[in-house]
Amino acid sequence: MSRLSVSMLCFLLALLTPTNLTSATGNIGFSLPLVSSHHKLNHTTGEIGELLLPEGDVNPMNIRPRVAPAGWPMFSVVVGVGSGRGQHFYKLALDFVGNLTWIRCKPCTPEEQQEGPIFDAALSPKYALVKPTSIHCKPPFVGHGHDKCSFSGTTSLAVVQGYLASDVFTFGDTGTGHRSLGGLIFGCAHRADEFWNHGIVAGAMSLNKRSTSFKYQLAGHGFDTSKFSYCLFYHGQHTAKHGFLRFGSDVPNHDHAHSTALMYHDTTMLYFIGLEGVSLNGQRLTRINRGMFSRDQARKHGGTIIDVGTPETRMIRAAYDILEAAVVADLQHRLGVRRAGYRVPGSHLCFVVSIHGIYQKLPSITLHLAGGAQLTIKWDLLFVTKMHHGAQHACFLIFPDEKMTVLGAAQQVDTRFTIDVDHRLLYFAPENCGNDSS
Ligand SMILES: *[C@@H]1O[C@H](CO)[C@@H](O)[C@H](O)[C@H]1NC(C)=O
Ligand SMILES: *[C@@H]1O[C@H](CO)[C@@H](O)[C@H](O)[C@H]1NC(C)=O
């Protein structure tokens, strides 16, 4: 997967803390708030803007992290990292691909801006390096000298390098205080390249299926992370809004949602789904077949995953080329709109649009998934307006990819997704995601 820099909004996700989470019964639901970069984050207290709990929806057994915009379409959570004087609250981008939750640590190159100070391990008394002899220091992590265990990773968010460490993480809200968990393993990154953090985000929170992801580490503390759910929303002008990343019993009922199997192909621990075909405006593109989207396990190539850390959907080249030709033909024949004969920065496919009112006529796309489920992505999540050389363009938000297909964040907006890891199912249903925010 390659990386894209798109500057608009960014979302972040934080953990809300409950009052009494003493038992480790393994069935405690909780949520993390998804919040906005426009929310002013107090790095000492973890307070975000004027956060309000949704009325009538407060279960003392739940922690409910906020998900907030930080740069479009990046979605993040707010967590406290460190102990003593070293503790600060940060916005960490949500990610389903990385093997590890990581944060930029002092010293970190290149030196780039973020909200809050760079994490300084020297000021955090509970900070400890993971030793090469630790059970956690196993592939993909590698022992380094006598006392360190190194990690490196490439995701859509960044190319990072550093050492495994453990420290206190704090999931907090404005009202009821904080919930701190010690000994959580994370990556202290001393290099973070190609990290388009919008000057805000300090790292990433990984929720993939590896044992070092926070999904498993939080389960080890008695939280139910067997399933999680989120509903990304378009931030628009409502800068005070945030959503939630919900876990376990805090996940809304999904009886009426569509579902498709999560596939477990290999050691990458990603959330694979079975994409079988594509329709444009309800018409199946018959030249696109399921073989184009299947995973070659031996070569670790191809396949389709869902990820919030990938800003826009990417489609394997063979299928993308057919889709692109169909989109170009549709816009030309049905709307009389022509493809721009030049490159518009940051885009792959753009159309010159001079006529008002044409947007509502732009096509939708349906993804046909294993088991018969269909995910329809409406035109407003498929095209973005761009001015270039004084002319208005509608630019396509699906990009070709040489390695695999990724359902990215921008095309997930206004659909609730629930990843039920235990039952190996992905549920999804259209929702006005602004309703899961406050
Ligand atoms: C953060 O909150 C603390 C405690 O309420 C307050 O003393 C401090 O001034 C706040 N910091 C900022 C930057 O608002
Ligand atoms: C995660 O680890 C696996 C090896 O176990 C590796 O193939 C994969 O590239 C790693 N993922 C990232 C994002 O670095």
Coordinates of C-alpha atoms and ligand atoms in Angstrom, one line a residue:
M1 CA 0.0 0.0 0.0
S2 CA 1.3 3.4 -0.7
R3 CA 0.7 6.5 1.3
L4 CA -1.4 9.5 0.5
S5 CA -1.4 12.9 2.0
V6 CA -4.8 14.5 2.0
S7 CA -5.2 17.6 4.1
M8 CA -8.7 18.3 5.4
L9 CA -9.8 16.7 8.6
C10 CA -8.5 14.1 10.9
F11 CA -10.3 12.1 13.6
L12 CA -9.1 10.8 16.8
L13 CA -10.1 8.2 19.2
A14 CA -9.8 8.2 22.9
L15 CA -10.8 6.0 25.7
L16 CA -13.4 7.1 28.2
T17 CA -13.0 5.7 31.5
P18 CA -15.6 4.1 33.7
T19 CA -15.7 4.5 37.4
N20 CA -15.2 1.0 38.8
L21 CA -13.6 -1.5 36.5
T22 CA -12.2 -3.7 39.2
S23 CA -13.2 -7.2 38.1
A24 CA -11.2 -8.9 35.3
T25 CA -14.2 -11.0 34.1
G26 CA -13.3 -10.5 30.4
N27 CA -16.7 -9.2 29.5
I28 CA -16.4 -5.5 30.2
G29 CA -17.5 -3.4 27.2
F30 CA -16.0 0.0 26.7
S31 CA -15.7 2.8 24.1
L32 CA -13.1 5.2 22.9
P33 CA -14.2 8.7 21.7
L34 CA -13.3 9.7 18.2
V35 CA -12.7 13.4 18.3
S36 CA -11.7 16.4 16.3
S37 CA -8.3 18.1 15.8
H38 CA -10.3 21.3 16.4
H39 CA -11.0 20.0 19.9
K40 CA -8.4 21.6 22.0
L41 CA -6.6 18.8 23.8
N42 CA -5.3 19.5 27.3
H43 CA -2.2 17.4 27.4
T44 CA -2.1 17.3 31.1
T45 CA -5.6 16.2 31.9
G46 CA -6.7 14.6 28.6
E47 CA -9.7 16.9 28.4
I48 CA -11.0 17.5 24.9
G49 CA -13.0 20.6 24.1
E50 CA -16.5 20.5 25.7
L51 CA -17.0 16.8 25.6
L52 CA -20.5 15.7 26.5
L53 CA -21.5 12.1 27.3
P54 CA -24.5 11.0 25.2
E55 CA -27.5 11.2 27.5
G56 CA -29.1 8.0 28.7
D57 CA -26.2 6.0 27.4
V58 CA -23.9 5.9 30.3
N59 CA -23.0 2.4 31.6
P60 CA -20.6 2.6 34.5
M61 CA -19.1 -0.7 33.3
N62 CA -18.2 0.9 30.0
I63 CA -15.2 2.8 28.9
R64 CA -15.9 4.6 25.7
P65 CA -13.1 6.2 23.8
R66 CA -13.6 9.2 21.7
V67 CA -12.8 9.2 18.0
A68 CA -12.0 12.6 16.6
P69 CA -11.1 14.3 13.4
A70 CA -7.4 15.3 13.1
G71 CA -7.0 15.7 9.3
W72 CA -9.2 14.2 6.7
P73 CA -9.7 11.3 6.4
M74 CA -7.6 10.3 9.4
F75 CA -9.4 9.1 12.5
S76 CA -7.7 8.9 15.9
V77 CA -8.2 8.2 19.6
V78 CA -7.0 10.2 22.6
V79 CA -4.9 8.3 25.1
G80 CA -2.5 9.2 27.9
V81 CA 0.9 7.8 27.6
G82 CA 3.5 7.6 30.4
S83 CA 3.7 8.1 34.1
G84 CA 4.6 10.9 36.5
R85 CA 6.0 14.0 34.8
G86 CA 6.3 12.0 31.6
Q87 CA 2.5 11.6 31.2
H88 CA 0.8 13.4 28.4
F89 CA -2.3 12.9 26.4
Y90 CA -1.9 12.3 22.6
K91 CA -4.0 11.7 19.6
L92 CA -3.1 8.4 18.0
A93 CA -4.4 7.5 14.5
L94 CA -6.5 4.4 14.4
D95 CA -5.0 1.6 12.4
F96 CA -5.8 -2.0 11.6
V97 CA -2.6 -2.9 9.7
G98 CA 0.3 -2.1 12.0
N99 CA 1.6 -4.8 14.3
L100 CA 2.1 -2.4 17.2
T101 CA 0.7 0.7 18.8
W102 CA 3.5 3.3 18.5
I103 CA 4.3 6.8 19.5
R104 CA 7.1 9.2 18.5
C105 CA 9.7 9.2 21.3
K106 CA 12.6 11.6 22.1
P107 CA 14.8 11.8 20.1
C108 CA 12.7 11.3 16.9
T109 CA 13.8 12.1 13.4
P110 CA 12.7 13.8 11.3
E111 CA 11.6 16.5 13.8
E112 CA 8.1 17.4 13.0
Q113 CA 5.2 19.1 14.7
Q114 CA 2.6 17.2 16.7
E115 CA 0.1 18.2 19.3
G116 CA 1.8 18.0 22.7
P117 CA 5.5 17.4 23.5
I118 CA 7.4 14.4 22.1
F119 CA 7.1 11.5 24.6
D120 CA 10.2 11.6 26.8
A121 CA 10.8 8.2 28.4
A122 CA 13.4 9.7 30.8
L123 CA 10.6 11.6 32.6
S124 CA 8.4 8.5 32.9
P125 CA 9.2 6.4 36.0
K126 CA 7.1 3.4 34.9
Y127 CA 8.7 3.3 31.4
A128 CA 10.7 0.1 30.7
L129 CA 12.3 -1.3 27.6
V130 CA 11.2 -4.8 26.5
K131 CA 14.3 -7.1 26.8
P132 CA 15.5 -9.3 24.0
T133 CA 14.8 -12.3 26.2
S134 CA 11.1 -11.3 26.8
I135 CA 8.4 -13.5 25.3
H136 CA 7.1 -10.4 23.5
C137 CA 10.4 -10.1 21.6
K138 CA 9.7 -12.5 18.9
P139 CA 9.1 -12.0 15.1
P140 CA 8.4 -9.6 13.6
F141 CA 10.3 -7.9 16.5
V142 CA 14.0 -8.5 16.8
G143 CA 16.4 -8.5 19.8
H144 CA 19.0 -5.7 19.6
G145 CA 22.1 -5.8 21.8
H146 CA 21.7 -6.8 25.5
D147 CA 18.7 -4.7 26.5
K148 CA 16.5 -3.8 23.5
C149 CA 14.0 -5.3 21.2
S150 CA 13.5 -3.4 17.9
F151 CA 10.5 -3.0 15.7
S152 CA 10.0 -1.5 12.2
G153 CA 6.8 -1.2 10.2
T154 CA 5.3 0.3 7.1
T155 CA 1.6 1.2 7.0
S156 CA -0.4 3.7 5.1
L157 CA 0.3 6.1 8.0
A158 CA 4.1 6.0 8.3
V159 CA 7.4 4.1 8.0
V160 CA 8.5 3.7 11.6
Q161 CA 11.5 2.3 13.5
G162 CA 12.2 2.1 17.2
Y163 CA 12.2 -0.1 20.3
L164 CA 9.5 -2.0 22.2
A165 CA 8.7 -0.6 25.6
S166 CA 6.0 -0.8 28.2
D167 CA 4.4 2.0 30.2
V168 CA 1.2 3.2 31.6
F169 CA -1.6 4.1 29.2
T170 CA -4.5 6.2 30.4
F171 CA -7.9 6.3 28.9
G172 CA -9.7 9.3 30.2
D173 CA -12.8 11.5 29.9
T174 CA -13.7 14.9 31.3
G175 CA -16.0 13.8 34.0
T176 CA -15.5 10.6 35.8
G177 CA -11.7 10.5 36.0
H178 CA -9.2 8.2 34.3
R179 CA -8.5 4.6 33.9
S180 CA -4.8 3.8 33.9
L181 CA -3.4 0.5 32.8
G182 CA 0.3 -0.3 33.4
G183 CA 2.6 -2.5 31.5
L184 CA 1.1 -2.0 28.1
I185 CA 3.5 -2.7 25.3
F186 CA 4.0 -0.2 22.6
G187 CA 6.6 1.0 20.1
C188 CA 8.8 4.0 21.0
A189 CA 9.6 5.3 17.6
H190 CA 12.8 7.1 17.0
R191 CA 12.2 7.4 13.2
A192 CA 8.9 8.2 11.7
D193 CA 9.1 8.8 7.9
E194 CA 6.4 9.7 5.5
F195 CA 4.2 10.4 8.5
W196 CA 1.6 12.9 7.4
N197 CA 0.3 13.6 10.8
H198 CA -1.3 17.0 10.0
G199 CA 0.9 18.5 12.7
I200 CA -1.3 16.8 15.3
V201 CA -1.1 13.1 15.5
A202 CA 1.7 11.6 17.7
G203 CA 1.5 7.9 16.6
A204 CA -0.9 5.1 15.9
M205 CA -3.1 2.7 17.8
S206 CA -3.1 -0.7 16.3
L207 CA -6.1 -3.0 16.4
N208 CA -5.0 -5.8 14.2
K209 CA -5.0 -9.5 15.3
R210 CA -1.4 -9.7 16.6
S211 CA -0.9 -10.4 20.3
T212 CA 0.9 -7.0 20.7
S213 CA -2.0 -5.0 19.3
F214 CA -4.1 -3.2 21.8
K215 CA -7.0 -5.4 21.0
Y216 CA -5.3 -8.3 22.8
Q217 CA -3.5 -6.3 25.4
L218 CA -6.7 -4.7 26.6
A219 CA -8.4 -8.1 26.6
G220 CA -5.6 -9.2 29.0
H221 CA -6.8 -6.5 31.4
G222 CA -10.3 -7.9 31.5
F223 CA -11.9 -5.8 28.7
D224 CA -14.1 -7.5 26.1
T225 CA -12.4 -6.7 22.8
S226 CA -13.8 -9.8 21.0
K227 CA -15.7 -7.3 18.8
F228 CA -15.5 -3.6 18.1
S229 CA -17.5 -1.1 16.2
Y230 CA -17.2 2.3 14.8
C231 CA -19.1 4.7 12.6
L232 CA -16.9 7.3 10.8
F233 CA -18.6 10.6 10.1
Y234 CA -17.9 13.4 7.8
H235 CA -16.8 16.2 10.0
G236 CA -18.1 19.1 7.9
Q237 CA -18.6 22.3 9.9
H238 CA -19.6 20.5 13.1
T239 CA -16.2 20.8 14.7
A240 CA -17.4 20.0 18.1
K241 CA -18.5 16.5 17.2
H242 CA -16.8 13.2 17.9
G243 CA -17.7 9.6 17.5
F244 CA -16.9 6.5 19.5
L245 CA -14.9 3.3 19.1
R246 CA -17.0 0.8 20.9
F247 CA -16.0 -2.5 22.3
G248 CA -17.7 -5.7 23.6
S249 CA -21.1 -5.1 25.2
D250 CA -20.9 -1.5 24.2
V251 CA -21.3 -2.4 20.5
P252 CA -24.8 -1.6 19.2
N253 CA -27.1 -4.4 18.1
H254 CA -26.3 -5.5 14.6
D255 CA -29.2 -8.0 14.0
H256 CA -30.3 -6.1 10.9
A257 CA -26.8 -5.5 9.5
H258 CA -25.3 -7.2 6.4
S259 CA -22.5 -9.5 7.2
T260 CA -19.6 -11.1 5.4
A261 CA -16.8 -13.5 6.5
L262 CA -13.5 -12.3 7.8
M263 CA -10.8 -14.4 6.3
Y264 CA -7.7 -15.5 8.0
H265 CA -5.1 -15.9 5.3
D266 CA -1.7 -15.5 6.9
T267 CA 0.7 -14.1 9.4
T268 CA -0.1 -10.5 8.5
M269 CA -3.0 -10.6 11.0
L270 CA -5.1 -8.2 8.8
Y271 CA -8.9 -8.1 8.5
F272 CA -9.4 -9.8 5.1
I273 CA -12.8 -9.8 3.4
G274 CA -13.9 -11.6 0.3
L275 CA -14.5 -9.1 -2.5
E276 CA -16.0 -10.8 -5.5
G277 CA -17.2 -8.1 -7.8
V278 CA -18.0 -4.5 -8.4
S279 CA -21.0 -2.7 -9.8
L280 CA -21.2 0.8 -11.2
N281 CA -24.6 2.5 -10.7
G282 CA -26.1 -0.9 -10.0
Q283 CA -24.6 -2.5 -13.2
R284 CA -22.2 -5.4 -12.6
L285 CA -18.8 -4.9 -14.3
T286 CA -18.6 -8.4 -15.6
R287 CA -14.9 -8.1 -16.6
I288 CA -14.0 -7.7 -13.0
N289 CA -13.9 -11.2 -11.4
R290 CA -13.2 -12.5 -7.9
G291 CA -9.9 -14.0 -8.9
M292 CA -8.5 -10.5 -9.2
F293 CA -9.2 -9.9 -5.5
S294 CA -8.1 -13.2 -4.1
R295 CA -5.1 -13.6 -1.9
D296 CA -2.0 -15.5 -3.2
Q297 CA -0.8 -16.8 0.2
A298 CA 2.5 -18.2 -1.0
R299 CA 3.5 -14.8 -2.5
K300 CA 1.7 -12.8 0.1
H301 CA 0.1 -10.8 -2.6
G302 CA -3.4 -9.6 -3.3
G303 CA -6.5 -10.0 -1.2
T304 CA -8.9 -7.4 0.2
I305 CA -8.7 -5.8 3.7
I306 CA -10.7 -3.2 5.6
D307 CA -8.6 -0.5 7.3
V308 CA -9.3 2.8 9.0
G309 CA -5.6 3.9 8.7
T310 CA -5.7 3.9 4.9
P311 CA -7.3 7.2 3.9
E312 CA -8.8 6.3 0.6
T313 CA -9.8 3.0 -1.0
R314 CA -7.2 1.3 -3.1
M315 CA -8.0 -1.3 -5.7
I316 CA -5.7 -3.9 -7.2
R317 CA -4.6 -2.7 -10.6
A318 CA -6.3 -5.4 -12.8
A319 CA -9.7 -4.5 -11.4
Y320 CA -9.1 -0.8 -11.0
D321 CA -8.3 -0.4 -14.7
I322 CA -11.6 -1.9 -15.7
L323 CA -13.5 0.2 -13.1
E324 CA -11.7 3.4 -14.2
A325 CA -12.6 2.8 -17.9
A326 CA -16.2 2.2 -16.9
V327 CA -16.3 5.4 -14.8
V328 CA -14.8 7.4 -17.6
A329 CA -17.3 6.0 -20.1
D330 CA -20.2 6.6 -17.8
L331 CA -19.4 10.2 -17.1
Q332 CA -18.7 10.9 -20.8
H333 CA -21.8 9.2 -22.2
R334 CA -24.4 9.9 -19.5
L335 CA -23.2 13.4 -18.3
G336 CA -21.0 14.6 -21.1
V337 CA -18.2 15.1 -18.7
R338 CA -14.6 14.6 -19.9
R339 CA -11.6 13.2 -18.2
A340 CA -8.9 15.9 -17.5
G341 CA -6.0 15.3 -19.9
Y342 CA -3.4 16.3 -17.3
R343 CA -2.5 15.3 -13.7
V344 CA -4.2 17.1 -10.9
P345 CA -1.9 16.9 -7.8
G346 CA -2.9 14.2 -5.3
S347 CA -5.3 12.6 -7.7
H348 CA -5.2 9.8 -10.3
L349 CA -8.5 10.4 -12.2
C350 CA -10.2 13.8 -12.5
F351 CA -13.0 15.2 -14.6
V352 CA -13.5 18.8 -15.7
V353 CA -16.9 19.8 -14.4
S354 CA -18.3 23.1 -15.4
I355 CA -22.0 22.4 -15.0
H356 CA -23.7 22.9 -11.7
G357 CA -25.9 20.2 -10.3
I358 CA -23.9 17.5 -11.9
Y359 CA -22.6 16.1 -8.6
Q360 CA -25.9 14.4 -7.7
K361 CA -25.7 12.5 -11.0
L362 CA -22.2 11.1 -10.4
P363 CA -22.3 7.3 -10.1
S364 CA -22.3 5.1 -7.0
I365 CA -20.3 1.9 -6.6
T366 CA -21.4 -1.4 -5.1
L367 CA -18.9 -3.9 -3.7
H368 CA -20.1 -7.5 -3.9
L369 CA -18.8 -9.4 -0.9
A370 CA -18.6 -13.1 0.0
G371 CA -21.9 -14.6 1.1
G372 CA -23.9 -12.1 -1.0
A373 CA -23.6 -9.0 1.1
Q374 CA -23.4 -5.7 -0.8
L375 CA -21.7 -2.5 0.3
T376 CA -22.9 0.5 -1.7
I377 CA -20.7 3.6 -1.7
K378 CA -22.5 6.7 -2.8
W379 CA -21.1 9.4 -5.1
D380 CA -20.4 11.9 -2.3
L381 CA -17.8 9.5 -0.9
L382 CA -16.3 8.7 -4.3
F383 CA -15.6 12.1 -5.7
V384 CA -14.0 15.3 -4.3
T385 CA -14.0 18.7 -5.8
K386 CA -10.6 20.2 -6.6
M387 CA -9.7 23.5 -8.2
H388 CA -6.8 23.3 -10.6
H389 CA -5.6 26.0 -13.1
G390 CA -8.7 27.9 -12.4
A391 CA -11.0 25.1 -13.4
Q392 CA -13.3 22.9 -11.2
H393 CA -12.6 19.2 -11.2
A394 CA -14.4 16.2 -9.7
C395 CA -11.6 13.7 -8.7
F396 CA -12.1 10.0 -8.0
L397 CA -11.3 8.8 -4.5
I398 CA -10.4 5.2 -5.5
F399 CA -6.8 4.6 -6.4
P400 CA -5.0 1.8 -8.2
D401 CA -2.7 -0.4 -6.1
E402 CA 0.0 -2.9 -7.2
K403 CA -0.3 -5.1 -4.1
M404 CA -3.8 -5.4 -2.7
T405 CA -7.2 -3.9 -2.3
V406 CA -8.0 -1.9 0.8
L407 CA -11.4 -0.5 1.8
G408 CA -10.2 2.8 3.2
A409 CA -11.6 5.4 5.7
A410 CA -13.1 7.9 3.3
Q411 CA -15.4 5.3 1.8
Q412 CA -16.5 3.9 5.2
V413 CA -18.1 7.2 6.3
D414 CA -21.8 6.9 7.3
T415 CA -21.7 3.1 7.5
R416 CA -21.4 1.4 10.9
F417 CA -18.8 -1.4 10.8
T418 CA -18.6 -4.1 13.5
I419 CA -15.6 -6.4 13.4
D420 CA -16.5 -9.6 15.3
V421 CA -13.2 -11.2 15.6
D422 CA -14.3 -14.2 17.6
H423 CA -17.0 -15.1 15.1
R424 CA -15.0 -14.1 12.1
L425 CA -17.6 -11.8 10.7
L426 CA -17.7 -8.2 9.5
Y427 CA -21.1 -6.5 10.0
F428 CA -22.1 -3.3 8.2
A429 CA -25.2 -1.2 7.9
P430 CA -25.8 2.4 6.7
E431 CA -26.1 4.8 9.5
N432 CA -26.1 8.6 10.0
C433 CA -22.9 8.5 11.9
G434 CA -23.4 12.0 13.3
N435 CA -25.9 10.3 15.6
D436 CA -23.1 8.3 17.3
S437 CA -21.3 11.5 18.2
S438 CA -21.8 14.4 20.5
Ligands
LIG1 C1 -5.2 21.8 31.7 O1 -6.0 21.5 32.8 C2 -5.4 21.9 34.0 C3 -6.3 21.4 35.2 O2 -7.6 21.8 34.9 C4 -5.2 23.4 34.1 O3 -4.6 23.8 35.3 C5 -4.3 23.8 32.9 O4 -4.2 25.2 32.8 C6 -4.9 23.3 31.6 N1 -3.9 23.5 30.5 C7 -4.3 24.1 29.4 C8 -3.2 24.3 28.4 O5 -5.4 24.5 29.2
LIG2 C1 3.7 -7.4 10.7 O1 4.5 -8.6 10.9 C2 4.5 -9.5 9.8 C3 5.4 -10.6 10.1 O2 5.0 -11.3 11.2 C4 5.0 -8.8 8.5 O3 4.9 -9.6 7.4 C5 4.2 -7.5 8.3 O4 4.8 -6.8 7.2 C6 4.2 -6.6 9.5 N1 3.3 -5.5 9.3 C7 3.7 -4.2 9.2 C8 2.6 -3.3 8.9 O5 4.8 -3.9 9.4

